[in-house]
mmCIF file of C-alpha atoms in Angstrom:
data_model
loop_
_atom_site.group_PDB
_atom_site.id
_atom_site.type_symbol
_atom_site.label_atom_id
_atom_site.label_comp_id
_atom_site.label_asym_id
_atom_site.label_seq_id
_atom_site.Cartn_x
_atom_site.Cartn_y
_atom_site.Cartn_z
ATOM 1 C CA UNK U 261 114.795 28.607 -15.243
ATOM 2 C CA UNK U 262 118.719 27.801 -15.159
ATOM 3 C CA UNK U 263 119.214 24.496 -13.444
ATOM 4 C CA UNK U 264 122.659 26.408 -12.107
ATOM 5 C CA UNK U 265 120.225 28.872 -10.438
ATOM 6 C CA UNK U 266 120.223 28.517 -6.514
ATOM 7 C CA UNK U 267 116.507 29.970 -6.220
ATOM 8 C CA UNK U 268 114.618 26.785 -4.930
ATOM 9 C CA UNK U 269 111.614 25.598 -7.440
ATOM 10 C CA UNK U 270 108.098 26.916 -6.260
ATOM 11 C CA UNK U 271 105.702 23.923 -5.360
ATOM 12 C CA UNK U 272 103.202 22.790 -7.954
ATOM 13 C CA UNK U 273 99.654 24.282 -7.586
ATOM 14 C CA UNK U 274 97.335 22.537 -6.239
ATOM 15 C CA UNK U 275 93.735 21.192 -7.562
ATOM 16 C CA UNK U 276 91.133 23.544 -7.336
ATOM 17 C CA UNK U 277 88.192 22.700 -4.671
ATOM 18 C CA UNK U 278 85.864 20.219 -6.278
ATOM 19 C CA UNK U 279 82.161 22.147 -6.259
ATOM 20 C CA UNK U 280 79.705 20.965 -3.777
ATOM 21 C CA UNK U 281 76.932 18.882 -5.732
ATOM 22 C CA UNK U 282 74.192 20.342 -7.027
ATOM 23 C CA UNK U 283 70.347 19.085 -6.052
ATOM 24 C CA UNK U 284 68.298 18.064 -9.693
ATOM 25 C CA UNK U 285 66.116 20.930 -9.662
ATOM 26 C CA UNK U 286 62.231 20.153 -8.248
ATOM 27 C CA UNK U 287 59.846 19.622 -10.593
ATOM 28 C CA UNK U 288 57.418 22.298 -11.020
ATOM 29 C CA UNK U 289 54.234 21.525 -9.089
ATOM 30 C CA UNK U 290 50.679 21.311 -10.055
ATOM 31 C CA UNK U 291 49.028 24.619 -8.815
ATOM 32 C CA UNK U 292 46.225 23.617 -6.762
ATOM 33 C CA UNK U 293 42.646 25.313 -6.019
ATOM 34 C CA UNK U 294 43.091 28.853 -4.479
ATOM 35 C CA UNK U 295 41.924 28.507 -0.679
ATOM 36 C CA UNK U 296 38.593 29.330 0.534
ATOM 37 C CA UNK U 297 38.043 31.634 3.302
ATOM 38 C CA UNK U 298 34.788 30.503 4.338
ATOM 39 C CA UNK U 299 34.765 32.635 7.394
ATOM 40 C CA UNK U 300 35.950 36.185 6.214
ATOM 41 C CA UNK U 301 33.776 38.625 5.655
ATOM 42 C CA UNK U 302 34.497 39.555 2.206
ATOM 43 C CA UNK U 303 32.599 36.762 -1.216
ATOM 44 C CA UNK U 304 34.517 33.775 -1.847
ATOM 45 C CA UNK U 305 36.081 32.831 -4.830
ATOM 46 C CA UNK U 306 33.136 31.196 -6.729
ATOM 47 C CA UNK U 307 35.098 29.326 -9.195
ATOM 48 C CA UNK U 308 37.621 28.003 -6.656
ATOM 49 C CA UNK U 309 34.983 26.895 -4.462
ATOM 50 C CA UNK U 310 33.386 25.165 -7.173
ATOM 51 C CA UNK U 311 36.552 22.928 -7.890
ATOM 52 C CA UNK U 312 37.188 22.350 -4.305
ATOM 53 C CA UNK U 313 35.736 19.332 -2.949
ATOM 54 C CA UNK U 314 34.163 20.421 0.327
ATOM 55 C CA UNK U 315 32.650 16.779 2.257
ATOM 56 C CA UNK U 316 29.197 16.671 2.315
ATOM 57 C CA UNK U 317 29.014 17.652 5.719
ATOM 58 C CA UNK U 318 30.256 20.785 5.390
ATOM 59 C CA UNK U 319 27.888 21.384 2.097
ATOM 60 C CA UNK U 320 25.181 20.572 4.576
ATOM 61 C CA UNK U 321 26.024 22.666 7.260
ATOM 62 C CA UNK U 322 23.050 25.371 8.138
ATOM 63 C CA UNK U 323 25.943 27.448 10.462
ATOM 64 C CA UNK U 324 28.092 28.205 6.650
ATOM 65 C CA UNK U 325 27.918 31.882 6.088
ATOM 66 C CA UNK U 326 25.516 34.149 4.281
ATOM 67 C CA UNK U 327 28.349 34.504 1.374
ATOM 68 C CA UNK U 328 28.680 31.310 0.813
ATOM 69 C CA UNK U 329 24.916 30.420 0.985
ATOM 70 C CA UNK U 330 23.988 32.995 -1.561
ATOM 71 C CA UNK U 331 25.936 31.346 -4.362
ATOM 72 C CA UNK U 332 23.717 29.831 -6.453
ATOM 73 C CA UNK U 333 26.129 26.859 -7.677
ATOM 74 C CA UNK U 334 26.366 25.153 -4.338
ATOM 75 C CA UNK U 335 22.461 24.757 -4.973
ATOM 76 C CA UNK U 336 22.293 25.349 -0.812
ATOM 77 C CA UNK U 337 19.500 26.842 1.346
ATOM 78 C CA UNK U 338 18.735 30.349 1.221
ATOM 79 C CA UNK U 339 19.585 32.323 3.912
ATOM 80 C CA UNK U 340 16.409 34.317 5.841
ATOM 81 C CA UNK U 341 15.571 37.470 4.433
ATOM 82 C CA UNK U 342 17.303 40.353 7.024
ATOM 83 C CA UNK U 343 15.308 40.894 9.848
ATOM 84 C CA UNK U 344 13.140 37.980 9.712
ATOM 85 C CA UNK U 345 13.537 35.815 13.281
ATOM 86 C CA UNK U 346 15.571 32.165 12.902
ATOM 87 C CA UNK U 347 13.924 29.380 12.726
ATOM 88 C CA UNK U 348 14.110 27.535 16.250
ATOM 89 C CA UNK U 349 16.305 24.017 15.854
ATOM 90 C CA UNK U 350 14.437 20.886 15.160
ATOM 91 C CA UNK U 351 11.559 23.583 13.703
ATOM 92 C CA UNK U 352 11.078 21.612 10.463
ATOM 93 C CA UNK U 353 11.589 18.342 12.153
ATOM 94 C CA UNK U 354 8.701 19.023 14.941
ATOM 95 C CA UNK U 355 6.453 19.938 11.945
ATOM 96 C CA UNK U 356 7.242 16.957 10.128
ATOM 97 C CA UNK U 357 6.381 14.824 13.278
ATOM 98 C CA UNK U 358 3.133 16.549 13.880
ATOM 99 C CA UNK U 359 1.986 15.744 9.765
ATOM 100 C CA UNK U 360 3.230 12.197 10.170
ATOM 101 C CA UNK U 361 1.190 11.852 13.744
ATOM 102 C CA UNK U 362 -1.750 13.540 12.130
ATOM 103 C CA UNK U 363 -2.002 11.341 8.770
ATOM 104 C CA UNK U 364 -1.354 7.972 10.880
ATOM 105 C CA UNK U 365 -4.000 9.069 13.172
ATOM 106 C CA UNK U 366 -6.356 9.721 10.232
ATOM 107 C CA UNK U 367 -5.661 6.462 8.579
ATOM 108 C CA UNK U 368 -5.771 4.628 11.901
ATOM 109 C CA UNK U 369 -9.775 5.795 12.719
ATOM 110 C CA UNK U 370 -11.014 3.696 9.982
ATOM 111 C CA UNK U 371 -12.184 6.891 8.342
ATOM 112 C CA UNK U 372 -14.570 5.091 5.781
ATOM 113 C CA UNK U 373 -16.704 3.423 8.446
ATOM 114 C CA UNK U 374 -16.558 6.475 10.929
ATOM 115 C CA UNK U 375 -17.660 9.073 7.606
ATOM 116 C CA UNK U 376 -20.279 6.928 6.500
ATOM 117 C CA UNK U 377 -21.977 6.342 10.233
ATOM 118 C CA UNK U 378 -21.452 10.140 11.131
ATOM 119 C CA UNK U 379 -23.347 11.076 7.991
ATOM 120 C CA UNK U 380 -25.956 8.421 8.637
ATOM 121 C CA UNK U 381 -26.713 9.988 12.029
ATOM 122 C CA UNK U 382 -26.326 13.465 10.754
ATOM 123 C CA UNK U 383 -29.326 12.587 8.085
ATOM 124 C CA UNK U 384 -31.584 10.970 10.252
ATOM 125 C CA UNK U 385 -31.642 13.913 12.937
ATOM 126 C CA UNK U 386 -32.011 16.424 10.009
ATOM 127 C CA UNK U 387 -34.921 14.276 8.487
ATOM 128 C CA UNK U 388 -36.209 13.859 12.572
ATOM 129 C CA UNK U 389 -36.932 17.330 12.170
ATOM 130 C CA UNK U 390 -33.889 18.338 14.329
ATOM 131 C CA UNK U 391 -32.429 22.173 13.098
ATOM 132 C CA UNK U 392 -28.985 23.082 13.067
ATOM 133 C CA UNK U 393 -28.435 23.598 16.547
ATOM 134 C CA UNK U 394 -29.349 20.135 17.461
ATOM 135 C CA UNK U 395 -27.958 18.431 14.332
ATOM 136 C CA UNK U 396 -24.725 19.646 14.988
ATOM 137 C CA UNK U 397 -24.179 18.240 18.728
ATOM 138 C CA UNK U 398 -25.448 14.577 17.205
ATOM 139 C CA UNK U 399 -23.091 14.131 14.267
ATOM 140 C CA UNK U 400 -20.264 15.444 16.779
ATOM 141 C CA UNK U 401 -21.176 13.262 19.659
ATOM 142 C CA UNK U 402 -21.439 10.366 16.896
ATOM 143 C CA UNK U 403 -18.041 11.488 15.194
ATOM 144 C CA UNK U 404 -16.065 11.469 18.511
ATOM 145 C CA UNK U 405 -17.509 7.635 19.158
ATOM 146 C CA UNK U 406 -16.603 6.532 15.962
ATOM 147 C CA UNK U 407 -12.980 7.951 16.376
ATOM 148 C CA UNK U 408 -13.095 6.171 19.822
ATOM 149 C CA UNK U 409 -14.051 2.984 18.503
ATOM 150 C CA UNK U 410 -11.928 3.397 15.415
ATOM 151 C CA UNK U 411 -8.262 3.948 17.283
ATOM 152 C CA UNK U 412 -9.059 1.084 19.742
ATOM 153 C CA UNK U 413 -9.507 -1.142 17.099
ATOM 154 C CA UNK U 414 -5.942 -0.036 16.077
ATOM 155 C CA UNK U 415 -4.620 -0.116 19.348
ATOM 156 C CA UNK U 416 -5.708 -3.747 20.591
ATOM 157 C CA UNK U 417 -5.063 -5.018 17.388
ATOM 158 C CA UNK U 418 -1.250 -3.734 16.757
ATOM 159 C CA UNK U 419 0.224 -6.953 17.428
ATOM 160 C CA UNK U 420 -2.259 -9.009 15.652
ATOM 161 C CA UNK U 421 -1.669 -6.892 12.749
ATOM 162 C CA UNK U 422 2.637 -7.297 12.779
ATOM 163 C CA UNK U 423 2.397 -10.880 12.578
ATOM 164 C CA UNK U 424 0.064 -10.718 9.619
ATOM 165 C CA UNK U 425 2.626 -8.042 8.461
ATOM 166 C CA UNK U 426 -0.505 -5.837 8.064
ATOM 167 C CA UNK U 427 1.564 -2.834 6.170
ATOM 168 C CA UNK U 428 -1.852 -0.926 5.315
ATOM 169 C CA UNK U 429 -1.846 -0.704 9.311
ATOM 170 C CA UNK U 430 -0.155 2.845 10.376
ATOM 171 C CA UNK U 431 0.711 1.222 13.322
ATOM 172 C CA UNK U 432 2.543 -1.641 11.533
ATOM 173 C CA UNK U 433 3.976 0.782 9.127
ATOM 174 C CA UNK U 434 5.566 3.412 11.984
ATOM 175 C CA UNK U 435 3.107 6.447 10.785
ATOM 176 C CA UNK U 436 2.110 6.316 13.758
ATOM 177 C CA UNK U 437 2.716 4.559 17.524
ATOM 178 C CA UNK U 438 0.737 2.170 19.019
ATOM 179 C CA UNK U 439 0.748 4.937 22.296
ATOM 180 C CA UNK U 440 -0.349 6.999 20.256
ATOM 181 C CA UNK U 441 -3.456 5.237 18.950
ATOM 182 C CA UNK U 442 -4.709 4.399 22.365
ATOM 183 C CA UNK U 443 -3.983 7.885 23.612
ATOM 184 C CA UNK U 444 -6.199 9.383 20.799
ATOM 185 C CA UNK U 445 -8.821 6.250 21.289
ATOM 186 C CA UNK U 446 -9.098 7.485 24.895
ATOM 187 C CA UNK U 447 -9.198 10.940 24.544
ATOM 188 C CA UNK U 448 -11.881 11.292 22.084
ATOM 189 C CA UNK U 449 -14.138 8.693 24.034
ATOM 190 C CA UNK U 450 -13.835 11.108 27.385
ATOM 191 C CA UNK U 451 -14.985 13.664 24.683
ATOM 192 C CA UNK U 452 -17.769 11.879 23.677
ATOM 193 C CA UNK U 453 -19.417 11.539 27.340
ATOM 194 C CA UNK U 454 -20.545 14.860 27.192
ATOM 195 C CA UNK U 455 -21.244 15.738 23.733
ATOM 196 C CA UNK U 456 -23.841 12.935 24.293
ATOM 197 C CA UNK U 457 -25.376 13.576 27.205
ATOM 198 C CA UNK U 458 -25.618 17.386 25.342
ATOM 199 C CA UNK U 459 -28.017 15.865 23.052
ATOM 200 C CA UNK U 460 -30.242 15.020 25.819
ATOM 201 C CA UNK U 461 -30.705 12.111 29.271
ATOM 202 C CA UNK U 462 -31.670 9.218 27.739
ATOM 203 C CA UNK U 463 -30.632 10.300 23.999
ATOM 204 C CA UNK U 464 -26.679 10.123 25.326
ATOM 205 C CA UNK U 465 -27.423 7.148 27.478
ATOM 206 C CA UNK U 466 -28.185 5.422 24.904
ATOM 207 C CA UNK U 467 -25.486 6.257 22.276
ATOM 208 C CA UNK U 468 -23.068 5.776 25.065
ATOM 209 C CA UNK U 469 -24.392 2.078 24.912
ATOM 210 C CA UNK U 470 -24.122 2.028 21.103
ATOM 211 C CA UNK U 471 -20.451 3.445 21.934
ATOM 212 C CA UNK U 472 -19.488 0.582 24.829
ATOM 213 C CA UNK U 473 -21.204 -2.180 22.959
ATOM 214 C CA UNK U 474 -18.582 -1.287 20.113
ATOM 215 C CA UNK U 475 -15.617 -0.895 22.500
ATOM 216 C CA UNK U 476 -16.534 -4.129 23.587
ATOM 217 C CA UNK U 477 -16.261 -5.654 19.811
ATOM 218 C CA UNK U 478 -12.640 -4.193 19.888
ATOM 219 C CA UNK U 479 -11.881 -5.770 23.106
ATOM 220 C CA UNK U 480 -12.595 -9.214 22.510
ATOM 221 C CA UNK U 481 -15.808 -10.393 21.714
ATOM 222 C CA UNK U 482 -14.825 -10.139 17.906
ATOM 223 C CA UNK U 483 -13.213 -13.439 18.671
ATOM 224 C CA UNK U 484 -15.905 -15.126 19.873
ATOM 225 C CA UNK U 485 -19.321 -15.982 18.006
ATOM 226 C CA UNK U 486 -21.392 -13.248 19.128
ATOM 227 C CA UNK U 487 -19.163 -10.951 16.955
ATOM 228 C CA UNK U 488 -22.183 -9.789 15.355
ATOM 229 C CA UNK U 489 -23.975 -8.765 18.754
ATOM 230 C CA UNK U 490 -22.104 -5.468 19.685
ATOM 231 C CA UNK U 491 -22.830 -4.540 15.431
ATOM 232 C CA UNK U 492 -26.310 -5.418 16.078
ATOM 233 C CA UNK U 493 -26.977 -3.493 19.528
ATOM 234 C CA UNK U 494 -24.471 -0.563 18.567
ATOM 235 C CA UNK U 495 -26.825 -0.003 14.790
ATOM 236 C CA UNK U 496 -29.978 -0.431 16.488
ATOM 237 C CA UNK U 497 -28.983 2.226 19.226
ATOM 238 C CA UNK U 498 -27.899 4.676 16.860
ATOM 239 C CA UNK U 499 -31.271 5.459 15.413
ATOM 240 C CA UNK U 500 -32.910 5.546 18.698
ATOM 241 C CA UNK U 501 -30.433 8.418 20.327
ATOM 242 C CA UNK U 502 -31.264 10.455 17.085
ATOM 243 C CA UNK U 503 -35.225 10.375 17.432
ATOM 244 C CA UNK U 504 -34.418 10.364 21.562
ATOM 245 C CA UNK U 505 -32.575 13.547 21.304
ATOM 246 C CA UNK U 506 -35.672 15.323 19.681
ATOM 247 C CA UNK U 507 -37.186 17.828 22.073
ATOM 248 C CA UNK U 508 -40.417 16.764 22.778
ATOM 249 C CA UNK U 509 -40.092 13.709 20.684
ATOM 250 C CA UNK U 510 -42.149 10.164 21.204
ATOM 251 C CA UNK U 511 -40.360 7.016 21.498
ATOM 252 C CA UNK U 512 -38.895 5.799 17.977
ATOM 253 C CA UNK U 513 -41.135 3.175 16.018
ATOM 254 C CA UNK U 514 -40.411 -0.816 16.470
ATOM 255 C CA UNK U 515 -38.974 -0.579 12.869
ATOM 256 C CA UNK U 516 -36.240 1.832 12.877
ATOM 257 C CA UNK U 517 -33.612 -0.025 15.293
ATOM 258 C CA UNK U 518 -34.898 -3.460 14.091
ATOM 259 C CA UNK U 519 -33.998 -2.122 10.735
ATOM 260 C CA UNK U 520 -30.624 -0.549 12.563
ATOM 261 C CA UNK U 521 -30.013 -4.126 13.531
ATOM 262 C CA UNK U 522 -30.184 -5.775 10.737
ATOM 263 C CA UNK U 523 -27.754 -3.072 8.787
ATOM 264 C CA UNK U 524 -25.163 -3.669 11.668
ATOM 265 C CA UNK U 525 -25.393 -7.423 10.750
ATOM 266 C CA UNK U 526 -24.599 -7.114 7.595
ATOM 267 C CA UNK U 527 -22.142 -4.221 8.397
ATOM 268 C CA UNK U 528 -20.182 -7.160 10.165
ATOM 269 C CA UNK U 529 -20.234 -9.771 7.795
ATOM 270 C CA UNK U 530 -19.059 -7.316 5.177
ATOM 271 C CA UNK U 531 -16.642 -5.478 7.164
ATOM 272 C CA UNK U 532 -14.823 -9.450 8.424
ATOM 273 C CA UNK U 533 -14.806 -10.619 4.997
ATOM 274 C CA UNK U 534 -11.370 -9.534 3.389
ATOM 275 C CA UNK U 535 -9.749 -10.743 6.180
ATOM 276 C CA UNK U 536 -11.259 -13.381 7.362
ATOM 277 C CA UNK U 537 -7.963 -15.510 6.195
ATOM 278 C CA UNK U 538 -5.715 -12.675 7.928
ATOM 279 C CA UNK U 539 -7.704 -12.813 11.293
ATOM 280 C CA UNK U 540 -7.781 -16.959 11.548
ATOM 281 C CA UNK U 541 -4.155 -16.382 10.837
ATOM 282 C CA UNK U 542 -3.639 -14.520 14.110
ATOM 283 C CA UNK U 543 -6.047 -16.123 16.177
ATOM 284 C CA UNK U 544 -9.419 -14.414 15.646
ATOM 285 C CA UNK U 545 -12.443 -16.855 15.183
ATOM 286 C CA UNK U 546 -15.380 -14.442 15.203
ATOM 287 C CA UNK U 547 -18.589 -15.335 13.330
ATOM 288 C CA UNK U 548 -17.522 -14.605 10.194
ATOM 289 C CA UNK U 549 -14.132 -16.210 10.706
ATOM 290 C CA UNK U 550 -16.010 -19.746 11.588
ATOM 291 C CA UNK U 551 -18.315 -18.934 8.545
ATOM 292 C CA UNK U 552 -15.452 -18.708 6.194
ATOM 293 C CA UNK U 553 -15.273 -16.304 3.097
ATOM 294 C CA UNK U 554 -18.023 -18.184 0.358
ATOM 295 C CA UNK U 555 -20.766 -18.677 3.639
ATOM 296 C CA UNK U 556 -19.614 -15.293 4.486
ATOM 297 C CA UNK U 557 -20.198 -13.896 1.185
ATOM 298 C CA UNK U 558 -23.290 -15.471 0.288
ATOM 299 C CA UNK U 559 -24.864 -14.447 3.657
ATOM 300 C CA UNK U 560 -23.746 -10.911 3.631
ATOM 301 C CA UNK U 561 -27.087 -9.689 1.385
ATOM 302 C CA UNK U 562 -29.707 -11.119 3.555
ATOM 303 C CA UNK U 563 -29.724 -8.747 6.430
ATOM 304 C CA UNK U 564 -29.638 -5.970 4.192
ATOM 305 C CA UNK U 565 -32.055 -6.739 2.312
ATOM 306 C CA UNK U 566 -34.182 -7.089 5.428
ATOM 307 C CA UNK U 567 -33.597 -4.234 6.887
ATOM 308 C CA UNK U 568 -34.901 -2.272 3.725
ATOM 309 C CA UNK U 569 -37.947 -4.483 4.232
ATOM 310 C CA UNK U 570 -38.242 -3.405 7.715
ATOM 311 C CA UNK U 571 -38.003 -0.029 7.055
ATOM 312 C CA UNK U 572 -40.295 -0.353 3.857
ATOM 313 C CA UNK U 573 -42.526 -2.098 5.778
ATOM 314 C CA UNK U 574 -42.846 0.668 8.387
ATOM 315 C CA UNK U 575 -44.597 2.887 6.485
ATOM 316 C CA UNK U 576 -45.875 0.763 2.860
ATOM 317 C CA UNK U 577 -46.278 3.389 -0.296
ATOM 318 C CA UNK U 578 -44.508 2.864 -3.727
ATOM 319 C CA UNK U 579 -41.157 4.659 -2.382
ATOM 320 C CA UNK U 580 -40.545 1.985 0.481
ATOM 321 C CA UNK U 581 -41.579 -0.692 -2.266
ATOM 322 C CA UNK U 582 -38.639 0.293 -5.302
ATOM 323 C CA UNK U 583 -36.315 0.944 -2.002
ATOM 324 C CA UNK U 584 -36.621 -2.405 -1.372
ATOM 325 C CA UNK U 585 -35.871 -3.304 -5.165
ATOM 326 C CA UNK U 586 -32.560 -1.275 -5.890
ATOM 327 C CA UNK U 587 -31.458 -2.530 -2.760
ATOM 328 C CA UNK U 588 -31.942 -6.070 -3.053
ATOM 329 C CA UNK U 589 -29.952 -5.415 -6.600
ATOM 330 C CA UNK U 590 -27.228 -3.838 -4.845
ATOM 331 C CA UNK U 591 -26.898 -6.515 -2.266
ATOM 332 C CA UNK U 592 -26.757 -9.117 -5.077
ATOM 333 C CA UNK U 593 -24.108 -7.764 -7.076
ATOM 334 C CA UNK U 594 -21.872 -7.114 -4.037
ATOM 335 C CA UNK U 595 -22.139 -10.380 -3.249
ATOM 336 C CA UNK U 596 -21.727 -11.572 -6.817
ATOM 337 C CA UNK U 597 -18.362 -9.461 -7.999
ATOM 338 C CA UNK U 598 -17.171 -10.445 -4.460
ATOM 339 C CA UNK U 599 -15.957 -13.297 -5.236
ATOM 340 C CA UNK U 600 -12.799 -11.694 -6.908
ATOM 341 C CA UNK U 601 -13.130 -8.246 -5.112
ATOM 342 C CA UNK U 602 -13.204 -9.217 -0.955
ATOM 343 C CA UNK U 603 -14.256 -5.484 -0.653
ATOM 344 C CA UNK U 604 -16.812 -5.221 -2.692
ATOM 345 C CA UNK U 605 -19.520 -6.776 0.149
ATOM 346 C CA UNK U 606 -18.784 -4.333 2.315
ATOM 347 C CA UNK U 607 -19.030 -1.639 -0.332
ATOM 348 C CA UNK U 608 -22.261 -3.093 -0.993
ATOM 349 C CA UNK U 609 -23.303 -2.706 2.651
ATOM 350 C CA UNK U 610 -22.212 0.994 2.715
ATOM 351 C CA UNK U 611 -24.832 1.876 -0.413
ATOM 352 C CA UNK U 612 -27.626 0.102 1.094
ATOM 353 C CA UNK U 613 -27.377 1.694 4.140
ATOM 354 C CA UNK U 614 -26.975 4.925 2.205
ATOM 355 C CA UNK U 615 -30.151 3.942 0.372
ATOM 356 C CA UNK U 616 -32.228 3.459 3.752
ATOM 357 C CA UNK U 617 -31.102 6.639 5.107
ATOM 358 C CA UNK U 618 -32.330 8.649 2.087
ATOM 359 C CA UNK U 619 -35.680 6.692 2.569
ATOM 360 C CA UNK U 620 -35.570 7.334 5.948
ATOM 361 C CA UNK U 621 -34.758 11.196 5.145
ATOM 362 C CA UNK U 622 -37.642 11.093 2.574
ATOM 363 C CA UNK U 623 -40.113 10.283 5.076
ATOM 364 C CA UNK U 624 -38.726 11.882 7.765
ATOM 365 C CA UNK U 625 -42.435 12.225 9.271
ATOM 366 C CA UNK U 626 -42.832 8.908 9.647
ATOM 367 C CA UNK U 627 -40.634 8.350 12.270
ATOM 368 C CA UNK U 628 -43.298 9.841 14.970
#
C-alpha cells in the first residue's frame, strides 16, 4: 500500500479462540457378569450365573425359582415334581425332632436291662404253660414297667449325671429333655396298671409291687444301704406274677422267687459296679458304693451262683446239676476279666440269668 494513500490501515486480525480442553479419554472398563434375572420367567444365563457370586443366603433360599433350581451347577434342591402338594414349613425340621426324641427316649430306657427282663418274663410264662394269648399281655405288662422304671432312672438322675459330665446320658447330651424323660416314665407306668391287672387280680398286684419296689430304687433308696432290697423284692416278684397269672394255676414253689432274689442281688451289684466311682462322686452311697469296686467285684458271683443252686435244687436231675456248673464258670470269669472291663460283671449277671431261665423253660413242669 502507498504510504501517500489516504485509505486508513485495516486493524490487525485477531488470535483465533483458543479450543476448550479436551477430557483424557476414559479408560475402557472391565465388562462385568451379564445380570441375572432371577425372577423372569424365561432360563437364566447359566454361565453368568455361575461367575456371579450370589451370598449364601440367597443360594439357600427355598422361595428361588423353578429355573434357577433346575440348574444342575448351583448343586441346589430339586424342585417338587408338578402337581405334587408343598411340603408344609418346618416339615423336615418336625421330623427331625420326632427321630431325635425317639432315639433319646430309646437310649434313655436302659434298653439292655428292660430287653433282657422282658424276655425273661416272656420265657417263663411260655415254659408256665401260658399260650399266646396270655404270653403276650405278660411280656407287655413287663415291657411297659421296665420302660417306667427305666426313664425315671433318667429323669431323677439328670442332674447327678451333668456334674459327672455323664455324656453317654441322652439327657446330658440334649437327645433328649429331662421333661421329656419323666413324661415318657409316667406315661408308660399309667400304661402298665392295666396291662397288669389284664394278666389277672393278684398276678398284676403283684408285678405292680415288683414295679413300685423299683420306682422306689430310682427315688432314693439307691443311696442308702438297702439298695439291694427293691432288686431283691422286684426279681423275686417277677416270677411269681408269671406262674400267678396262669389260669387255674397253684401258688409258685418256695424256690422260684428265692432264686428271683438272689438274681436281683447280683443284678445290683453288677449293674453299680462301673460307676461306683461316678455315683460317690455325686453323692450316691448305695451298697455297692460303700462296698467299693474290688468287694464289689469279688461279691458279685455269689448270689448268682446261688440262685442256680436254688433253682437246681428245686427239682435235682443231671440238668439242674451242669446248670449249676456253667454257671458258676460264668460267674467266675465275669468277675475275673472285671477287673479291667467294669462291665463285664454285669454281663456276667445277664448270661446267668439267661442260663436259669432256659432251665427254668426246660422244666417248665416243675413249676406246679
Amino acid at each position: 500500500m502507498d504510504a501517500h494513500d489516504p485509505t486508513p490501515a485495516p486493524p490487525p486480525a485477531s488470535p483465533p479462540p483458543a479450543a476448550p480442553p479436551q477430557r483424557p479419554a476414559a479408560s475402557p472398563r472391565r465388562p462385568g457378569p451379564a445380570p441375572v434375572q432371577l425372577d423372569t420367567p424365561g432360563p437364566p444365563d447359566t454361565a453368568a450365573l455361575r461367575d456371579t457370586a450370589l451370598p449364601d443366603p440367597v443360594l439357600r433360599d427355598p422361595a428361588l425359582p423353578a429355573t434357577v433350581l433346575r440348574d444342575p451347577a448351583l448343586k441346589l434342591p430339586e424342585p417338587a415334581p408338578p402337581g405334587a402338594a408343598p411340603a408344609p414349613p418346618g416339615a423336615a425340621w418336625a421330623a427331625r425332632s420326632a427321630y431325635r426324641m425317639v432315639t433319646g427316649l430309646a437310649r434313655a430306657c436302659h434298653p439292655l436291662p428292660t430287653a433282657a427282663v422282658t424276655l425273661f418274663a416272656t420265657a417263663l410264662a411260655a415254659a408256665a404253660g401260658q399260650d399266646l394269648a396270655g404270653v403276650l399281655p405278660v411280656a407287655a405288662a413287663v415291657l411297659a414297667g421296665q420302660l417306667s422304671v427305666g426313664w425315671c432312672n433318667d429323669a431323677v438322675d439328670a442332674r447327678r449325671d451333668r456334674a459327672a459330665h455323664r455324656r453317654d446320658k441322652p439327657v446330658v447330651s440334649g437327645v433328649v429333655s429331662e421333661g421329656a424323660v419323666r413324661a415318657a416314665s409316667l406315661a408308660a407306668l399309667a400304661l402298665c396298671v392295666p396291662l397288669s391287672l389284664a394278666c389277672g387280680a393278684a398276678a398284676g398286684a403283684v408285678h405292680l409291687l415288683a414295679v413300685a419296689a423299683a420306682w422306689a430304687y430310682d427315688l432314693g433308696v439307691k443311696g442308702t444301704a438297702l439298695s439291694w432290697l427293691p432288686y431283691a423284692v422286684g426279681f423275686a416278684a417277677l416270677p411269681a406274677f408269671v406262674v400267678l397269672g396262669v389260669p387255674g394255676g397253684p401258688a409258685p414253689p418256695w424256690w422260684l422267687p428265692a432264686a428271683g432274689a438272689l438274681l436281683g442281688v447280683g443284678a445290683h451289684l453288677g449293674n453299680a459296679l462301673p460307676d461306683i466311682a461316678a455315683d460317690r462322686a455325686t453323692g450316691v452311697h448305695g451298697w455297692p458304693q460303700r462296698l467299693g469296686p474290688r468287694r464289689t467285684r469279688l461279691l458279685t458271683p455269689l448270689p448268682l451262683v446261688l440262685a442256680s443252686a436254688v433253682i437246681a435244687a428245686g427239682s435235682p436231675d443231671a440238668l439242674g446239676a451242669a446248670g449249676l456248673t456253667v454257671a458258676a464258670l460264668t460267674a467266675a470269669a465275669g468277675t475275673a476279666y472285671g477287673r479291667h472291663r467294669p462291665r463285664v460283671p454285669f454281663m456276667a449277671a445277664i448270661a446267668v440269668a439267661g442260663l436259669d431261665v432256659a432251665m427254668l423253660v426246660w422244666r417248665g413242669a416243675a413249676l406246679f
